Backbone as CSV, one residue per row, in Angstrom:
resi,resn,N_x,N_y,N_z,CA_x,CA_y,CA_z,C_x,C_y,C_z
1,ALA,-67.733,-41.113,15.821,-67.784,-42.479,16.358,-66.552,-42.722,17.170
2,SER,-66.666,-43.507,18.225,-65.541,-43.792,19.111,-65.273,-45.269,19.097
3,SER,-64.031,-45.616,19.324,-63.607,-47.017,19.381,-62.847,-47.208,20.655
4,GLY,-63.460,-47.955,21.614,-62.783,-48.171,22.901,-62.681,-46.927,23.707
5,GLY,-63.613,-46.001,23.557,-63.599,-44.794,24.383,-62.751,-43.677,23.804
6,ARG,-62.117,-43.872,22.608,-61.290,-42.803,22.016,-61.830,-42.487,20.628
7,CYS,-61.895,-41.234,20.293,-62.366,-40.825,18.978,-61.261,-40.959,17.943
8,TRP,-61.651,-40.935,16.690,-60.649,-41.086,15.613,-59.701,-39.898,15.548
9,ARG,-60.185,-38.706,15.959,-59.299,-37.524,15.928,-58.183,-37.657,16.948
10,CYS,-58.490,-38.185,18.097,-57.459,-38.377,19.122,-56.433,-39.401,18.665
11,CYS,-56.920,-40.435,17.962,-55.976,-41.453,17.487,-55.017,-40.865,16.466
12,VAL,-55.557,-40.034,15.523,-54.698,-39.439,14.495,-53.687,-38.500,15.112
13,LEU,-54.142,-37.637,16.034,-53.208,-36.693,16.679,-52.161,-37.431,17.487
14,GLY,-52.567,-38.524,18.150,-51.576,-39.280,18.912,-50.539,-39.905,18.014
15,ALA,-50.995,-40.415,16.838,-50.031,-41.002,15.902,-49.076,-39.947,15.377
16,ARG,-49.642,-38.738,15.039,-48.745,-37.666,14.577,-47.765,-37.239,15.653
17,GLY,-48.255,-37.139,16.857,-47.357,-36.752,17.940,-46.274,-37.794,18.168
18,GLY,-46.653,-39.092,18.014,-45.639,-40.121,18.177,-44.567,-40.015,17.125
19,ARG,-45.033,-39.779,15.843,-44.042,-39.644,14.789,-43.174,-38.419,15.022
20,GLY,-43.742,-37.308,15.536,-42.936,-36.122,15.822,-41.910,-36.384,16.904
21,ARG,-42.329,-37.102,17.952,-41.365,-37.408,19.013,-40.264,-38.323,18.494
22,GLU,-40.658,-39.309,17.666,-39.648,-40.206,17.127,-38.657,-39.447,16.234
23,GLY,-39.182,-38.495,15.427,-38.272,-37.717,14.577,-37.303,-36.880,15.391
24,ARG,-37.826,-36.247,16.471,-36.928,-35.438,17.297,-35.881,-36.305,17.973
25,GLN,-36.291,-37.492,18.437,-35.328,-38.388,19.067,-34.270,-38.852,18.066
26,ALA,-34.712,-39.129,16.818,-33.744,-39.562,15.802,-32.753,-38.444,15.489
27,ARG,-33.280,-37.196,15.356,-32.363,-36.085,15.086,-31.410,-35.872,16.244
28,GLY,-31.934,-35.985,17.459,-31.062,-35.840,18.623,-29.985,-36.902,18.657
29,GLY,-30.350,-38.144,18.270,-29.354,-39.206,18.245,-28.269,-38.948,17.219
30,ARG,-28.657,-38.443,16.037,-27.658,-38.139,15.018,-26.737,-37.020,15.467
31,GLU,-27.295,-35.997,16.130,-26.447,-34.906,16.621,-25.463,-35.400,17.663
32,GLU,-25.918,-36.295,18.541,-25.001,-36.841,19.545,-23.901,-37.669,18.887
33,GLU,-24.261,-38.455,17.846,-23.247,-39.239,17.157,-22.221,-38.331,16.476
34,GLU,-22.699,-37.261,15.834,-21.764,-36.330,15.206,-20.873,-35.654,16.237
35,GLY,-21.465,-35.265,17.377,-20.654,-34.660,18.435,-19.619,-35.621,18.982
36,GLU,-20.005,-36.899,19.151,-19.060,-37.897,19.647,-17.943,-38.123,18.634
37,ARG,-18.301,-38.143,17.352,-17.284,-38.321,16.315,-16.294,-37.154,16.321
38,TRP,-16.808,-35.929,16.486,-15.913,-34.763,16.528,-15.006,-34.803,17.739
39,ARG,-15.563,-35.234,18.917,-14.743,-35.296,20.130,-13.639,-36.338,19.993
40,ARG,-13.952,-37.469,19.323,-12.903,-38.472,19.122,-11.825,-37.942,18.186
41,ALA,-12.230,-37.185,17.158,-11.231,-36.627,16.247,-10.354,-35.596,16.933
42,GLN,-10.942,-34.860,17.895,-10.168,-33.859,18.619,-9.469,-34.425,19.830
43,GLY,-9.668,-35.710,20.136,-9.021,-36.323,21.295,-9.670,-35.968,22.598
44,VAL,-10.976,-35.623,22.582,-11.700,-35.263,23.801,-12.543,-36.457,24.207
45,SER,-12.425,-36.881,25.439,-13.182,-38.027,25.944,-14.321,-37.545,26.808
46,GLY,-15.478,-38.288,26.739,-16.617,-37.935,27.574,-17.447,-36.847,26.959
47,PRO,-18.607,-36.605,27.527,-19.485,-35.552,26.996,-18.887,-34.168,27.197
48,MET,-19.208,-33.293,26.265,-18.676,-31.923,26.331,-19.555,-31.078,27.230
49,SER,-18.950,-30.473,28.199,-19.677,-29.608,29.118,-19.551,-28.161,28.671
50,GLN,-20.248,-27.283,29.376,-20.192,-25.862,29.042,-18.803,-25.294,29.280
51,SER,-18.137,-25.767,30.347,-16.780,-25.285,30.627,-15.814,-25.721,29.541
52,ALA,-16.029,-26.971,29.020,-15.154,-27.429,27.944,-15.340,-26.569,26.706
53,GLY,-16.598,-26.246,26.378,-16.845,-25.375,25.233,-16.214,-24.013,25.424
54,THR,-16.307,-23.491,26.633,-15.684,-22.200,26.919,-14.176,-22.261,26.761
55,SER,-13.573,-23.365,27.192,-12.122,-23.500,27.071,-11.702,-23.582,25.610
56,ILE,-12.516,-24.255,24.773,-12.187,-24.332,23.356,-12.251,-22.948,22.719
57,VAL,-13.286,-22.179,23.057,-13.389,-20.812,22.531,-12.205,-19.963,22.989
58,ALA,-11.827,-20.101,24.261,-10.682,-19.339,24.775,-9.401,-19.743,24.059
59,ALA,-9.250,-21.070,23.779,-8.053,-21.518,23.077,-7.997,-20.944,21.669
60,SER,-9.145,-20.912,20.969,-9.158,-20.329,19.628,-8.836,-18.839,19.665
61,GLU,-9.351,-18.137,20.692,-9.029,-16.706,20.808,-7.547,-16.499,21.077
62,ARG,-6.949,-17.389,21.903,-5.507,-17.271,22.156,-4.722,-17.539,20.890
63,ALA,-5.180,-18.501,20.067,-4.487,-18.785,18.819,-4.545,-17.579,17.887
64,GLU,-5.742,-16.942,17.820,-5.844,-15.742,16.994,-4.953,-14.631,17.526
65,GLY,-4.883,-14.507,18.833,-4.011,-13.491,19.418,-2.553,-13.750,19.106
66,ASN,-2.157,-15.036,19.116,-0.775,-15.362,18.774,-0.482,-15.035,17.317
67,GLU,-1.458,-15.298,16.417,-1.247,-14.949,15.029,-1.064,-13.448,14.858
68,LEU,-1.882,-12.663,15.568,-1.723,-11.212,15.490,-0.397,-10.777,16.085
69,ALA,0.028,-11.449,17.151,1.282,-11.063,17.788,2.476,-11.371,16.905
70,THR,2.368,-12.443,16.074,3.480,-12.809,15.206,3.520,-12.002,13.924
71,THR,2.585,-11.065,13.722,2.622,-10.221,12.536,3.877,-9.359,12.553
72,VAL,4.605,-9.376,11.433,5.877,-8.673,11.364,5.615,-7.176,11.240
73,ALA,6.280,-6.402,12.076,6.137,-4.956,12.030,6.888,-4.399,10.835
74,PRO,6.454,-3.262,10.272,7.166,-2.661,9.138,8.598,-2.323,9.511
75,GLY,9.531,-2.695,8.627,10.942,-2.430,8.848,11.702,-3.522,9.559
76,GLN,11.006,-4.532,10.086,11.695,-5.581,10.827,12.528,-6.464,9.902
77,ARG,12.085,-6.631,8.666,12.817,-7.454,7.708,13.635,-6.636,6.720
78,THR,13.658,-5.336,6.883,14.367,-4.471,5.937,15.385,-3.582,6.639
79,ASN,15.985,-4.100,7.694,17.024,-3.353,8.436,16.516,-2.006,8.943
80,GLY,15.268,-1.977,9.358,14.700,-0.762,9.928,14.290,0.292,8.927
81,ILE,14.371,-0.005,7.636,13.990,0.967,6.606,12.498,0.823,6.336
82,VAL,11.755,1.891,6.518,10.302,1.888,6.312,9.962,2.967,5.293
83,PRO,9.230,2.636,4.234,8.847,3.662,3.252,7.980,4.752,3.885
84,THR,8.192,5.966,3.445,7.422,7.119,3.903,6.338,7.455,2.879
85,ILE,5.113,7.612,3.350,4.004,7.960,2.460,4.150,9.423,2.047
86,GLN,4.195,9.649,0.745,4.377,10.990,0.208,3.093,11.598,-0.353
87,ASN,2.182,10.759,-0.818,0.965,11.296,-1.442,-0.141,10.253,-1.368
88,VAL,-1.345,10.727,-1.105,-2.536,9.876,-1.093,-3.562,10.504,-2.018
89,VAL,-4.030,9.732,-2.986,-5.052,10.194,-3.934,-6.348,9.463,-3.611
90,ALA,-7.404,10.220,-3.348,-8.694,9.636,-2.972,-9.802,10.307,-3.763
91,THR,-10.916,9.588,-3.898,-12.079,10.113,-4.608,-13.286,10.136,-3.676
92,VAL,-14.176,11.084,-3.913,-15.396,11.247,-3.119,-16.540,11.585,-4.062
93,GLN,-17.694,11.004,-3.773,-18.910,11.362,-4.505,-19.756,12.296,-3.623
94,MET,-20.127,13.450,-4.172,-20.903,14.425,-3.401,-22.404,14.302,-3.615
95,GLY,-22.840,13.419,-4.492,-24.257,13.099,-4.613,-25.129,14.154,-5.228
96,CYS,-24.546,15.131,-5.939,-25.354,16.159,-6.598,-24.533,16.788,-7.714
97,LYS,-25.211,17.457,-8.616,-24.537,18.184,-9.679,-23.970,19.489,-9.114
98,LEU,-22.844,19.892,-9.633,-22.175,21.092,-9.125,-22.189,22.197,-10.165
99,ASP,-22.438,23.406,-9.705,-22.325,24.603,-10.537,-20.914,25.146,-10.332
100,LEU,-20.023,24.804,-11.228,-18.611,25.134,-11.039,-18.376,26.643,-11.060
101,ARG,-19.078,27.367,-11.881,-18.889,28.820,-11.934,-19.340,29.471,-10.626
102,SER,-20.405,28.968,-10.036,-20.859,29.515,-8.759,-19.838,29.217,-7.658
103,ILE,-19.231,28.045,-7.694,-18.232,27.694,-6.682,-17.020,28.592,-6.789
104,VAL,-16.542,28.828,-8.011,-15.329,29.623,-8.169,-15.587,31.094,-7.836
105,ARG,-16.839,31.562,-7.950,-17.153,32.942,-7.571,-17.221,33.125,-6.062
106,GLN,-17.679,32.117,-5.335,-17.897,32.271,-3.902,-16.731,31.760,-3.058
107,ALA,-16.000,30.789,-3.538,-14.943,30.173,-2.730,-13.609,30.848,-2.984
108,ARG,-12.781,30.804,-1.962,-11.426,31.314,-2.105,-10.485,30.178,-2.505
109,ASN,-9.305,30.550,-2.989,-8.283,29.588,-3.399,-8.838,28.583,-4.408
110,ALA,-9.665,29.079,-5.319,-10.243,28.221,-6.337,-10.057,28.868,-7.702
111,GLU,-9.817,28.030,-8.704,-9.646,28.512,-10.066,-10.375,27.573,-11.022
112,TYR,-10.876,28.164,-12.112,-11.657,27.385,-13.065,-11.449,27.970,-14.444
113,ASN,-10.867,27.182,-15.329,-10.652,27.568,-16.720,-11.142,26.420,-17.594
114,PRO,-12.414,26.455,-18.018,-12.962,25.311,-18.767,-12.262,25.027,-20.075
115,ARG,-11.555,26.004,-20.630,-10.830,25.758,-21.879,-9.613,24.857,-21.644
116,ARG,-9.061,24.921,-20.452,-7.877,24.118,-20.160,-8.219,22.817,-19.441
117,PHE,-9.136,22.889,-18.467,-9.467,21.700,-17.679,-10.893,21.836,-17.170
118,ALA,-11.666,20.767,-17.294,-13.097,20.835,-16.983,-13.385,20.560,-15.518
119,ALA,-12.661,21.204,-14.629,-12.890,21.014,-13.196,-12.390,22.227,-12.442
120,VAL,-12.982,22.458,-11.296,-12.517,23.510,-10.391,-11.336,22.975,-9.588
121,ILE,-10.255,23.746,-9.560,-9.067,23.385,-8.784,-9.086,24.216,-7.509
122,MET,-9.212,23.556,-6.370,-9.300,24.238,-5.085,-8.197,23.723,-4.164
123,ARG,-7.639,24.610,-3.357,-6.553,24.247,-2.443,-6.867,24.762,-1.037
124,ILE,-6.424,24.010,-0.040,-6.493,24.447,1.350,-5.117,24.232,1.976
125,ARG,-4.885,24.930,3.075,-3.565,24.888,3.705,-3.428,23.800,4.758
126,GLU,-4.521,23.452,5.422,-4.439,22.484,6.526,-5.595,21.488,6.432
127,PRO,-5.316,20.250,6.089,-4.033,19.727,5.582,-3.770,20.221,4.160
128,LYS,-2.510,20.352,3.815,-2.113,20.926,2.539,-2.456,19.960,1.413
129,THR,-3.553,20.223,0.731,-4.052,19.340,-0.316,-4.625,20.159,-1.457
130,THR,-4.910,19.464,-2.555,-5.546,20.051,-3.734,-6.704,19.165,-4.137
131,ALA,-7.816,19.781,-4.510,-9.018,19.043,-4.914,-9.412,19.434,-6.331
132,LEU,-9.860,18.441,-7.074,-10.423,18.649,-8.406,-11.907,18.331,-8.330
133,MET,-12.746,19.330,-8.559,-14.197,19.163,-8.468,-14.804,19.210,-9.855
134,PHE,-15.537,18.158,-10.218,-16.158,18.052,-11.529,-17.652,18.350,-11.417
135,ALA,-18.245,18.718,-12.543,-19.655,19.085,-12.548,-20.566,17.900,-12.224
136,SER,-20.098,16.686,-12.424,-20.906,15.507,-12.121,-21.062,15.260,-10.632
137,GLY,-20.281,15.949,-9.807,-20.330,15.733,-8.368,-19.181,14.907,-7.839
138,LYS,-18.269,14.485,-8.707,-17.117,13.712,-8.273,-15.966,14.642,-7.910
139,MET,-15.223,14.273,-6.868,-14.093,15.064,-6.421,-12.882,14.160,-6.229
140,VAL,-11.728,14.642,-6.632,-10.462,13.944,-6.456,-9.598,14.790,-5.530
141,CYS,-9.149,14.195,-4.441,-8.338,14.891,-3.441,-6.932,14.324,-3.470
142,THR,-5.932,15.173,-3.632,-4.538,14.745,-3.722,-3.677,15.573,-2.779
143,GLY,-2.494,15.031,-2.482,-1.506,15.783,-1.721,-1.417,15.446,-0.251
144,ALA,-2.326,14.635,0.276,-2.294,14.308,1.704,-1.181,13.303,1.990
145,LYS,-0.723,13.297,3.240,0.362,12.406,3.647,-0.135,11.131,4.316
146,SER,-1.439,11.011,4.538,-1.989,9.807,5.165,-3.452,9.683,4.772
147,GLU,-4.022,8.507,5.070,-5.419,8.284,4.744,-6.338,9.174,5.575
148,ALA,-6.003,9.346,6.854,-6.826,10.177,7.725,-6.794,11.636,7.282
149,MET,-5.609,12.127,6.899,-5.515,13.507,6.421,-6.285,13.700,5.122
150,SER,-6.243,12.714,4.250,-6.995,12.811,2.998,-8.497,12.850,3.258
151,GLN,-8.969,12.043,4.190,-10.398,12.037,4.517,-10.824,13.353,5.159
152,LEU,-9.982,13.896,6.048,-10.291,15.180,6.674,-10.350,16.294,5.641
153,ALA,-9.404,16.314,4.716,-9.401,17.347,3.679,-10.634,17.232,2.781
154,ALA,-11.015,16.012,2.439,-12.192,15.826,1.591,-13.448,16.336,2.276
155,LYS,-13.566,16.112,3.585,-14.724,16.621,4.316,-14.743,18.151,4.325
156,LYS,-13.570,18.773,4.410,-13.517,20.235,4.373,-13.944,20.770,3.022
157,TYR,-13.536,20.098,1.950,-13.952,20.536,0.616,-15.468,20.400,0.447
158,VAL,-16.031,19.320,0.951,-17.481,19.142,0.863,-18.193,20.250,1.629
159,ARG,-17.641,20.626,2.774,-18.231,21.706,3.559,-18.182,23.032,2.805
160,VAL,-17.118,23.279,2.057,-17.033,24.509,1.257,-18.121,24.517,0.194
161,VAL,-18.339,23.380,-0.445,-19.379,23.302,-1.475,-20.763,23.511,-0.851
162,GLN,-20.973,22.987,0.355,-22.255,23.200,1.034,-22.484,24.673,1.336
163,LYS,-21.431,25.388,1.720,-21.574,26.818,2.001,-21.861,27.613,0.731
164,CYS,-21.557,27.034,-0.427,-21.875,27.703,-1.688,-23.318,27.483,-2.113
165,GLY,-24.106,26.813,-1.263,-25.522,26.647,-1.519,-25.900,25.403,-2.282
166,MET,-25.087,24.361,-2.230,-25.379,23.127,-2.954,-25.520,21.974,-1.963
167,PRO,-26.451,21.055,-2.201,-26.700,19.964,-1.244,-25.672,18.841,-1.363
168,ALA,-24.408,19.158,-1.153,-23.343,18.155,-1.284,-23.279,17.287,-0.031
169,GLU,-22.897,16.039,-0.222,-22.741,15.083,0.872,-21.416,14.347,0.705
170,PHE,-20.922,13.859,1.829,-19.662,13.105,1.833,-19.995,11.626,1.645
171,GLN,-19.775,11.092,0.431,-20.154,9.717,0.117,-19.018,9.005,-0.607
172,ASP,-18.929,7.702,-0.360,-18.046,6.795,-1.121,-16.604,7.278,-1.138
173,PHE,-16.052,7.568,0.035,-14.630,7.918,0.101,-13.803,6.666,-0.169
174,LYS,-12.858,6.763,-1.098,-12.048,5.602,-1.471,-10.655,6.054,-1.870
175,VAL,-9.637,5.394,-1.322,-8.248,5.668,-1.686,-7.962,4.973,-3.002
176,GLN,-7.510,5.738,-3.991,-7.233,5.206,-5.319,-5.760,4.947,-5.560
177,ASN,-4.897,5.686,-4.891,-3.457,5.532,-5.133,-2.688,6.069,-3.936
178,MET,-1.601,5.383,-3.616,-0.690,5.841,-2.565,0.726,5.780,-3.099
179,VAL,1.510,6.792,-2.761,2.899,6.896,-3.211,3.796,6.948,-1.984
180,GLY,4.805,6.095,-1.987,5.788,6.074,-0.897,7.185,6.112,-1.458
181,SER,8.146,6.442,-0.611,9.544,6.507,-1.031,10.438,6.136,0.139
182,CYS,11.649,5.685,-0.191,12.640,5.349,0.831,14.003,5.282,0.170
183,ASP,15.019,5.073,0.981,16.413,4.994,0.517,17.052,3.788,1.180
184,VAL,17.587,2.862,0.369,18.203,1.652,0.918,19.656,1.857,1.312
185,GLN,20.216,3.016,1.042,21.551,3.410,1.504,22.683,2.624,0.837
186,PHE,22.445,2.077,-0.354,23.544,1.467,-1.108,23.214,1.525,-2.590
187,PRO,24.254,1.628,-3.454,24.004,1.692,-4.900,23.580,0.333,-5.452
188,ILE,22.892,0.352,-6.601,22.291,-0.851,-7.182,22.729,-0.964,-8.642
189,ARG,23.013,-2.191,-9.064,23.371,-2.467,-10.456,22.085,-2.665,-11.266
190,LEU,21.620,-1.603,-11.854,20.332,-1.654,-12.538,20.387,-2.509,-13.802
191,GLU,21.526,-2.503,-14.526,21.601,-3.286,-15.756,21.455,-4.777,-15.471
192,VAL,22.140,-5.273,-14.443,22.066,-6.699,-14.112,20.682,-7.046,-13.569
193,LEU,20.104,-6.169,-12.773,18.758,-6.404,-12.244,17.733,-6.476,-13.368
194,ALA,17.840,-5.589,-14.340,16.900,-5.601,-15.458,17.059,-6.863,-16.307
195,HIS,18.275,-7.354,-16.432,18.491,-8.573,-17.216,17.965,-9.805,-16.486
196,SER,18.172,-9.883,-15.181,17.749,-11.059,-14.418,16.236,-11.089,-14.208
197,HIS,15.587,-9.925,-14.084,14.145,-9.839,-13.850,13.473,-9.150,-15.041
198,SER,13.809,-9.608,-16.230,13.313,-8.941,-17.437,11.797,-9.052,-17.589
199,ILE,11.180,-10.059,-16.946,9.727,-10.218,-17.064,9.008,-9.055,-16.379
200,PHE,9.581,-8.566,-15.273,8.910,-7.530,-14.485,9.519,-6.152,-14.682
201,CYS,10.693,-6.072,-15.326,11.446,-4.819,-15.361,11.386,-4.156,-16.725
202,SER,11.563,-2.856,-16.699,11.735,-2.051,-17.897,12.778,-0.984,-17.576
203,TYR,13.887,-1.015,-18.335,14.986,-0.093,-18.035,15.499,0.489,-19.347
204,GLU,15.256,1.768,-19.544,15.739,2.512,-20.703,16.446,3.761,-20.201
205,PRO,17.743,3.670,-19.913,18.435,4.835,-19.318,18.488,6.045,-20.240
206,GLU,18.329,5.849,-21.567,18.326,7.005,-22.467,17.044,7.814,-22.337
207,ILE,15.971,7.153,-21.891,14.678,7.833,-21.757,14.410,8.260,-20.317
208,PHE,14.654,7.350,-19.364,14.380,7.614,-17.940,15.470,6.944,-17.122
209,PRO,16.069,7.646,-16.164,17.220,7.076,-15.447,16.875,5.968,-14.458
210,GLY,15.606,5.764,-14.165,15.220,4.765,-13.174,14.722,3.486,-13.820
211,LEU,14.846,2.400,-13.062,14.319,1.100,-13.485,12.879,0.976,-13.020
212,ILE,11.988,0.564,-13.912,10.564,0.406,-13.591,10.300,-1.067,-13.318
213,TYR,9.931,-1.376,-12.084,9.678,-2.761,-11.663,8.191,-2.894,-11.357
214,LYS,7.478,-3.716,-12.148,6.038,-3.911,-11.976,5.812,-5.203,-11.197
215,MET,5.500,-5.067,-9.925,5.271,-6.225,-9.063,3.836,-6.719,-9.220
216,LYS,3.695,-8.048,-9.236,2.381,-8.651,-9.418,1.587,-8.721,-8.127
217,GLN,2.225,-9.103,-7.027,1.527,-9.259,-5.751,2.409,-8.731,-4.612
218,PRO,2.010,-7.626,-3.994,0.858,-6.779,-4.324,1.094,-6.005,-5.618
219,LYS,0.017,-5.520,-6.195,0.105,-4.836,-7.479,0.613,-3.418,-7.258
220,VAL,1.941,-3.286,-7.299,2.608,-2.010,-7.027,3.705,-1.829,-8.065
221,VAL,3.920,-0.598,-8.482,4.993,-0.253,-9.412,6.095,0.443,-8.634
222,LEU,7.341,-0.016,-8.821,8.480,0.549,-8.104,9.425,1.201,-9.102
223,LEU,9.913,2.371,-8.756,10.961,3.057,-9.511,12.249,2.936,-8.716
224,VAL,13.228,2.234,-9.284,14.490,1.963,-8.597,15.580,2.772,-9.287
225,PHE,16.325,3.554,-8.521,17.400,4.373,-9.059,18.745,3.815,-8.606
226,VAL,19.774,4.128,-9.369,21.090,3.559,-9.104,21.638,4.019,-7.756
227,SER,21.207,5.163,-7.271,21.679,5.670,-5.987,21.104,4.928,-4.792
228,GLY,20.060,4.113,-5.004,19.409,3.414,-3.904,18.077,4.018,-3.511
229,LYS,17.674,5.088,-4.181,16.360,5.688,-3.891,15.264,4.826,-4.543
230,ILE,14.172,4.601,-3.806,13.062,3.781,-4.273,11.781,4.605,-4.162
231,VAL,10.955,4.556,-5.214,9.643,5.176,-5.209,8.618,4.083,-5.487
232,LEU,7.604,3.971,-4.625,6.557,2.961,-4.764,5.235,3.664,-5.032
233,THR,4.538,3.241,-6.075,3.288,3.874,-6.451,2.299,2.825,-6.947
234,GLY,1.025,3.210,-6.991,-0.007,2.306,-7.460,-0.662,1.482,-6.380
235,ALA,-0.279,1.671,-5.118,-0.845,0.879,-4.024,-2.197,1.444,-3.612
236,LYS,-3.039,0.561,-3.093,-4.349,0.953,-2.594,-4.366,1.135,-1.083
237,SER,-3.333,0.675,-0.396,-3.296,0.776,1.063,-1.851,0.883,1.510
238,ARG,-1.688,1.278,2.760,-0.359,1.398,3.349,0.310,0.024,3.462
239,GLU,-0.491,-1.012,3.742,0.059,-2.358,3.878,0.666,-2.834,2.564
240,ASP,0.078,-2.452,1.427,0.641,-2.836,0.131,2.002,-2.194,-0.083
241,ILE,2.166,-0.963,0.363,3.467,-0.287,0.251,4.518,-1.039,1.053
242,TYR,4.195,-1.362,2.302,5.160,-2.057,3.151,5.478,-3.443,2.615
243,GLN,4.459,-4.173,2.153,4.675,-5.526,1.651,5.509,-5.517,0.380
244,ALA,5.266,-4.565,-0.511,6.039,-4.484,-1.747,7.509,-4.201,-1.456
245,PHE,7.780,-3.330,-0.493,9.173,-3.037,-0.174,9.854,-4.233,0.497
246,GLU,9.130,-4.966,1.335,9.698,-6.171,1.924,10.009,-7.218,0.858
247,ASN,9.209,-7.272,-0.197,9.470,-8.230,-1.272,10.668,-7.834,-2.122
248,ILE,10.852,-6.541,-2.369,11.915,-6.096,-3.269,13.254,-5.930,-2.557
249,TYR,13.257,-5.787,-1.250,14.511,-5.496,-0.541,15.544,-6.610,-0.694
250,PRO,15.195,-7.911,-0.551,16.226,-8.950,-0.782,16.754,-8.953,-2.208
251,VAL,15.921,-8.603,-3.174,16.377,-8.531,-4.561,17.387,-7.404,-4.734
252,LEU,17.133,-6.267,-4.118,18.064,-5.147,-4.207,19.383,-5.480,-3.526
253,GLN,19.335,-6.197,-2.415,20.571,-6.614,-1.761,21.374,-7.566,-2.636
254,GLU,20.687,-8.410,-3.400,21.381,-9.347,-4.294,22.141,-8.618,-5.385
255,PHE,21.581,-7.504,-5.866,22.217,-6.753,-6.942,22.859,-5.471,-6.416
256,ARG,23.333,-5.542,-5.219,24.030,-4.389,-4.629,25.368,-4.190,-5.322
257,LYS,25.666,-2.933,-5.628,26.913,-2.623,-6.314,28.062,-2.652,-5.315
258,SER,29.137,-3.349,-5.696,30.290,-3.454,-4.797,30.946,-2.096,-4.657
259,GLU,31.487,-1.867,-3.478,32.101,-0.576,-3.171,33.617,-0.684,-3.109
260,ILE,34.202,-1.587,-3.924,35.653,-1.733,-3.965,36.222,-0.607,-4.822
261,LEU,37.076,0.149,-4.247,37.659,1.284,-4.940,39.031,0.906,-5.493
262,THR,39.291,1.270,-6.746,40.591,1.013,-7.363,41.580,2.047,-6.866
263,PRO,42.747,1.595,-6.341,43.717,2.577,-5.837,44.256,3.450,-6.959
264,ILE,44.391,4.709,-6.662,44.885,5.675,-7.638,46.407,5.688,-7.574
265,PRO,47.078,5.546,-8.713,48.555,5.583,-8.696,49.066,6.885,-8.104
266,LEU,50.220,6.787,-7.498,50.785,7.960,-6.833,51.086,9.068,-7.821
267,GLU,51.466,8.656,-9.055,51.799,9.682,-10.036,50.565,10.450,-10.506
268,ALA,49.374,9.799,-10.411,48.155,10.442,-10.904,47.434,11.247,-9.845
269,GLN,47.861,11.182,-8.602,47.190,11.913,-7.551,47.466,13.403,-7.673
270,VAL,46.420,14.181,-7.542,46.553,15.634,-7.655,47.210,16.171,-6.398
271,GLY,48.177,17.018,-6.577,48.848,17.637,-5.441,50.131,16.926,-5.039
272,ASN,50.299,15.681,-5.494,51.510,14.944,-5.161,52.446,14.793,-6.347
273,GLN,52.090,15.438,-7.450,52.954,15.345,-8.610,54.176,16.230,-8.382
274,GLN,55.300,15.617,-8.517,56.566,16.342,-8.334,57.095,16.728,-9.711
275,GLN,57.098,17.975,-9.950,57.599,18.470,-11.223,59.096,18.702,-11.099
276,GLU,59.833,18.007,-11.975,61.282,18.149,-11.975,61.660,19.435,-12.715
277,VAL,62.447,20.247,-12.074,62.893,21.506,-12.671,64.165,21.229,-13.457
278,GLU,64.052,21.462,-14.776,65.230,21.235,-15.613,66.236,22.365,-15.389
279,PRO,67.488,21.998,-15.297,68.502,23.054,-15.108,68.600,23.940,-16.349
280,ALA,68.875,25.210,-16.119,68.992,26.157,-17.230,70.218,25.801,-18.086
281,PRO,70.069,25.902,-19.376,71.225,25.570,-20.242,72.388,26.534,-19.986
282,GLN,73.587,25.981,-19.962,74.786,26.797,-19.717,75.323,27.324,-21.042
283,LEU,75.519,28.595,-21.048,76.081,29.207,-22.251,77.582,28.946,-22.313
284,PRO,78.110,28.784,-23.510,79.582,28.568,-23.599,80.338,29.818,-23.172
285,ALA,81.413,29.581,-22.544,82.235,30.712,-22.047,82.822,31.475,-23.220
286,PRO,82.792,32.816,-23.125,83.337,33.614,-24.256,84.834,33.377,-24.406
287,SER,85.260,33.306,-25.712,86.696,33.066,-25.970,87.453,34.375,-25.737
288,SER,88.585,34.301,-25.120,89.410,35.489,-24.824,90.286,35.815,-26.016
289,GLN,90.264,37.051,-26.443,91.102,37.508,-27.557,92.368,38.166,-27.000
290,SER,93.433,37.702,-27.508,94.700,38.264,-27.072,95.106,39.399,-27.978
């Protein structure tokens, strides 16, 4: 049935379309109000154009670039002293079970003594590292001087296992520990440091000559020796090593041992002692007999 030349279906669709247009207009109005509110908060007047949006993006990129540029380089806050990475310990999953006896028979520079240790010990010369291969397919690679060298060595070990006829794969490479060392070039008063930082320190000179400093953030353990040598261990990344040393360096400067030398008395100096020669006793003159 039609009413005034229009069917009921056309009326319903027109009403729905009107409500849809009204909803879109309402949403558009709310978006414009929110945009205007944001522009007022940012101090921007007038509608935002495409060039304005581009300028805002460029400004944010410049701000990020400035933040990256202001990042402090290692050694800038520590008088140019930068810890040297001495060892990187990483783990790799090879994704299959390993026949350790077959590996030790076919591979060179490998040893396996299940009575002493339940893993194959394999070594390569370049990079100079050692790997521990377990029957579960897990491998521990130690001895590398950097993360890249550790990853390269792990790939070489996986390749050796593949040549032994096993479907090994290079999976889940992860650095578990990094060890660094440096020298601050001045002696340190370990007793006073251990007393002042007793919450973080452990110092037992009868058992171990170094002070053990357990830092909370980053989570790194430092071995501090009286000579000024520092060993940092327990870090997961190179950045943790650098950050831990930057945190501990002002503390070490505070407890620097004074280099005032007590003058040695002239009489105690070796080589300048003047030994007085006692004169020989004079014998009495013989009496003359007449």
